[in-house]
Short mmCIF file of C-alpha atoms in Angstrom, two decimals:
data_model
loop_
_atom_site.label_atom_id
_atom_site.label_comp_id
_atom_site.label_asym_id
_atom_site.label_seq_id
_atom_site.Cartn_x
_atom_site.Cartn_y
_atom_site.Cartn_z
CA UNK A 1 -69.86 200.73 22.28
CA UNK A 2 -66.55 202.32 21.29
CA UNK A 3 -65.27 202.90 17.60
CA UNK A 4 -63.27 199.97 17.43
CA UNK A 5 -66.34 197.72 18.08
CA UNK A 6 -68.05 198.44 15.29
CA UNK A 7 -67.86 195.43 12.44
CA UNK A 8 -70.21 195.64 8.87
CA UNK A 9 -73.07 193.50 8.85
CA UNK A 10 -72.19 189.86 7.85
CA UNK A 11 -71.82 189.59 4.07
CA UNK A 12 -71.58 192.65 3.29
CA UNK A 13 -67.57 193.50 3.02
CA UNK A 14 -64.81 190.56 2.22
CA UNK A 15 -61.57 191.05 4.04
CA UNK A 16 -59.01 192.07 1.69
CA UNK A 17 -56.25 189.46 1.58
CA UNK A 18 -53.18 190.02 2.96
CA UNK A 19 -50.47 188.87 0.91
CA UNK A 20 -46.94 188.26 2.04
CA UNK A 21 -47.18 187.79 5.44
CA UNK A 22 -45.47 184.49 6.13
CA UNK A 23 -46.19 180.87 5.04
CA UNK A 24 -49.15 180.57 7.65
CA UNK A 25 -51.53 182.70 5.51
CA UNK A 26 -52.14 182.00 2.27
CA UNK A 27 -50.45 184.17 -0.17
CA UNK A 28 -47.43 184.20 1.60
CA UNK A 29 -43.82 183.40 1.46
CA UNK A 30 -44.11 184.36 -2.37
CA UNK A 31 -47.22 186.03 -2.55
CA UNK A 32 -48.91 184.97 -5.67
CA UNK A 33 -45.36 185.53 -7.72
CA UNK A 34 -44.70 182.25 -8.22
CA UNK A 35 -40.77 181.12 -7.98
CA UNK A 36 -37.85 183.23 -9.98
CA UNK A 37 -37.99 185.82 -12.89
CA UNK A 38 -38.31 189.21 -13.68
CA UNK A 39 -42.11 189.22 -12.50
CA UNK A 40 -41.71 187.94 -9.56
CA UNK A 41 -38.87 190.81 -8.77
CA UNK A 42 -40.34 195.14 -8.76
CA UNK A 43 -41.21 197.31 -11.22
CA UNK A 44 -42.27 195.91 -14.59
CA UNK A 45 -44.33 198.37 -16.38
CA UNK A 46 -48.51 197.22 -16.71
CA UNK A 47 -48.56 195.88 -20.34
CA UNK A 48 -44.84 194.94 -20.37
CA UNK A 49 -44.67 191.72 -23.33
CA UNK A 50 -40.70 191.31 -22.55
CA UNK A 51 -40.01 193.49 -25.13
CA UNK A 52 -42.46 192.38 -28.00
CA UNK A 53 -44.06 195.21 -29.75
CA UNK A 54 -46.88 195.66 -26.84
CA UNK A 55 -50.32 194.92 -27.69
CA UNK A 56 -51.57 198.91 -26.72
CA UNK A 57 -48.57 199.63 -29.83
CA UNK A 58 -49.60 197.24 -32.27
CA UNK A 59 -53.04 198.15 -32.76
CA UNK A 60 -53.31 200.99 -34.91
CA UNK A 61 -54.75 204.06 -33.33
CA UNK A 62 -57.27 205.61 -36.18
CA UNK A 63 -60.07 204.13 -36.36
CA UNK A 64 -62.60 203.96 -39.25
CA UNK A 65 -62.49 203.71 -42.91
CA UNK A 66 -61.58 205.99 -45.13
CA UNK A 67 -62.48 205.46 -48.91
CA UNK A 68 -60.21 205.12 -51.24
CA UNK A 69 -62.06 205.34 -54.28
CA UNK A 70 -65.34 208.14 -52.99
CA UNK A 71 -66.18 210.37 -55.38
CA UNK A 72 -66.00 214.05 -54.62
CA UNK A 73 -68.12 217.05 -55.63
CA UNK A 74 -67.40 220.53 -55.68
CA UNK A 75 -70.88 222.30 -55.19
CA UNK A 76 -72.48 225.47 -57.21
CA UNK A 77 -75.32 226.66 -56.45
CA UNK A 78 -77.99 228.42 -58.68
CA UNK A 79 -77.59 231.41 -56.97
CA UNK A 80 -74.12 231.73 -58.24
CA UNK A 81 -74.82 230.63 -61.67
CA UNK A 82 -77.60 233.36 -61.63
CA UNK A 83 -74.81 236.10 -59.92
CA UNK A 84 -72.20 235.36 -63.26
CA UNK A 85 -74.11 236.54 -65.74
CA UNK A 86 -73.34 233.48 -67.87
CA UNK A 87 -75.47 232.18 -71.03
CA UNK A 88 -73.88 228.45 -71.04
CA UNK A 89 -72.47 227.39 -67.84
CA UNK A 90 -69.80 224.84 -67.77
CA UNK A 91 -66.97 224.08 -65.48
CA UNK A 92 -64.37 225.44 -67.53
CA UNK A 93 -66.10 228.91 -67.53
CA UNK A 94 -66.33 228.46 -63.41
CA UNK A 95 -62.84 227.47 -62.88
CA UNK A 96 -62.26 230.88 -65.21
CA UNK A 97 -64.31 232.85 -62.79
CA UNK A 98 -62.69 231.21 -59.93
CA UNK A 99 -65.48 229.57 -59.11
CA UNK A 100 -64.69 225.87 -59.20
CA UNK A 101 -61.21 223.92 -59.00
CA UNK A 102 -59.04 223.16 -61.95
CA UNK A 103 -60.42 219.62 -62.92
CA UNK A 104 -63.06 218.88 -60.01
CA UNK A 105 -66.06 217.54 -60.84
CA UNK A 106 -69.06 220.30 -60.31
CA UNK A 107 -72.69 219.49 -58.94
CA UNK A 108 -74.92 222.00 -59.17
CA UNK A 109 -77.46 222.55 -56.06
CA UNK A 110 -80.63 224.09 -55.68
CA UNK A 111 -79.70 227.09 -53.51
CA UNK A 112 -81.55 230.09 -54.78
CA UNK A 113 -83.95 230.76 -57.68
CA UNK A 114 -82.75 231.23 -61.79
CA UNK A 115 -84.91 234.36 -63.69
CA UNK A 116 -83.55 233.61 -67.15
CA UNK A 117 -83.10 230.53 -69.55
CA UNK A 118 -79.44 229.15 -68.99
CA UNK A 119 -77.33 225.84 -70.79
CA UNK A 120 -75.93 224.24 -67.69
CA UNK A 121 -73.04 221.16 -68.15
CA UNK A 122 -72.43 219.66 -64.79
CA UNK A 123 -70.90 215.78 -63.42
CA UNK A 124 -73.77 216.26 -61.32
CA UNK A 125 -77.49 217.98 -60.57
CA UNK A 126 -80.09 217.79 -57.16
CA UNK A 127 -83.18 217.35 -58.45
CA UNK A 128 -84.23 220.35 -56.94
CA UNK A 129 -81.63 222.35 -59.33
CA UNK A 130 -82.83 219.96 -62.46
CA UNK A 131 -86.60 221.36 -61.51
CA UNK A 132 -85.30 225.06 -61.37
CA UNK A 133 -83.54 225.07 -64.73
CA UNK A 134 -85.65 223.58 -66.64
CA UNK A 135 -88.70 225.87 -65.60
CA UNK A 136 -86.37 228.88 -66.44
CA UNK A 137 -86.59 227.63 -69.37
CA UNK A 138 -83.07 225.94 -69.48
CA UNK A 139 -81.53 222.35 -70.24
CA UNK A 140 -79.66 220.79 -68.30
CA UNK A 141 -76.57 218.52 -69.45
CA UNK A 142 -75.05 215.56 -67.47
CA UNK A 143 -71.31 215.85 -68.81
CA UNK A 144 -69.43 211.92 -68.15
CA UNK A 145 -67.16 211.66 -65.54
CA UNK A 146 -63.22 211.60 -66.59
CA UNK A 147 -63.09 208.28 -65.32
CA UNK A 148 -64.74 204.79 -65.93
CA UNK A 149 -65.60 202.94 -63.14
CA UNK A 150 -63.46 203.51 -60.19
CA UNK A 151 -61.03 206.68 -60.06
CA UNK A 152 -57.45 205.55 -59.03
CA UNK A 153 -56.61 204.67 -55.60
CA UNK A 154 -54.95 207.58 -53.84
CA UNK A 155 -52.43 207.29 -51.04
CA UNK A 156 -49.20 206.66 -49.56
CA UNK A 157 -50.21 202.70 -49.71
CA UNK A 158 -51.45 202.23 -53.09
CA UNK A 159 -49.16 205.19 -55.14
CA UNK A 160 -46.15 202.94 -55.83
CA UNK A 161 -46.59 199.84 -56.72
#
C-alpha cells in the first residue's frame, strides 16, 4: 500500500466541490455567480449593501441602557461625621468641609461607630446608620429631595428641545 492509496472510510469526508471547471461539472461555466453584475465580477468587500449604510454600521455599537432619570448619592459615612467634630450635620456644613459636592444629594452609611449624640439631615440613611444614631443618642432627619418625581432628563438627546 503506497500513500496515494489511502482513501477515508466511506462517509466520513464529502469531496469539496470544485467550482469552475467547465460546463461538465456542476458549478461550472459561471460557478454559482449567476449571469452579469458587480458580484459576479472580483473583489466586493464581505458585507458590501451597494453602498447602503451596511448593516455592521447601522447598528449602534453600545450596548445597554443607561438611565436617564437614576438618582445619585454621594455617600458619608459615620466615621466621617464622627472625625468633623460637628453638633448638627447637614450637607451644607459637608460641602463647607469639603466633604460632599455643591448640591448632591448625601446618604449617610453605616461605616464606623458614633460616641456622642449628633442632629443628622440627609436625602438618604442605611438602616444600619439610622440604628447607630439613634442609639448615640441622635435623630435623624430625612431632608426632601430638590425635585418631585423625576429629576430632568440629562443628555445630548433630551437638552434641547
Amino acid at each position: 500500500m503506497k500513500v496515494h492509496d489511502l482513501k477515508p472510510a466511506p462517509g466520513s469526508r464529502k469531496q469539496p466541490q470544485r467550482k469552475a471547471r467547465g460546463i461538465a461539472g456542476k458549478g461550472g461555466k459561471t460557478a454559482g455567480r449567476g449571469m452579469k453584475g458587480q458580484r459576479a465580477r472580483s473583489k466586493i468587500p464581505v458585507g458590501f449593501e451597494g453602498g447602503q449604510m451596511p448593516l455592521a454600521r447601522r447598528v449602534p455599537k453600545l450596548r445597554g441602557f443607561k438611565n436617564p432619570f437614576r438618582v445619585e448619592y454621594q455617600a458619608i459615612n459615620l466615621d466621617v461625621i464622627e472625625a468633623t467634630g460637628l453638633d448638627e450635620v447637614t450637607p451644607e456644613v459637608l460641602h463647607e468641609h469639603g466633604l460632599l459636592h455643591k448640591g448632591a444629594l448625601a446618604k449617610v452609611l453605616g461605616r464606623g461607630e458614633l460616641t456622642r449624640a449628633v442632629t443628622v439631615k440627609a436625602h438618604g440613611f442605611s438602616e444600619s446608620a439610622k440604628a447607630a444614631i439613634t442609639a448615640a443618642g441622635g435623630s435623624v432627619e430625612v431632608l426632601p429631595k430638590p425635585f418631585t418625581g423625576r429629576p430632568p432628563a440629562k443628555g445630548n438627546a433630551l437638552t434641547n428641545r
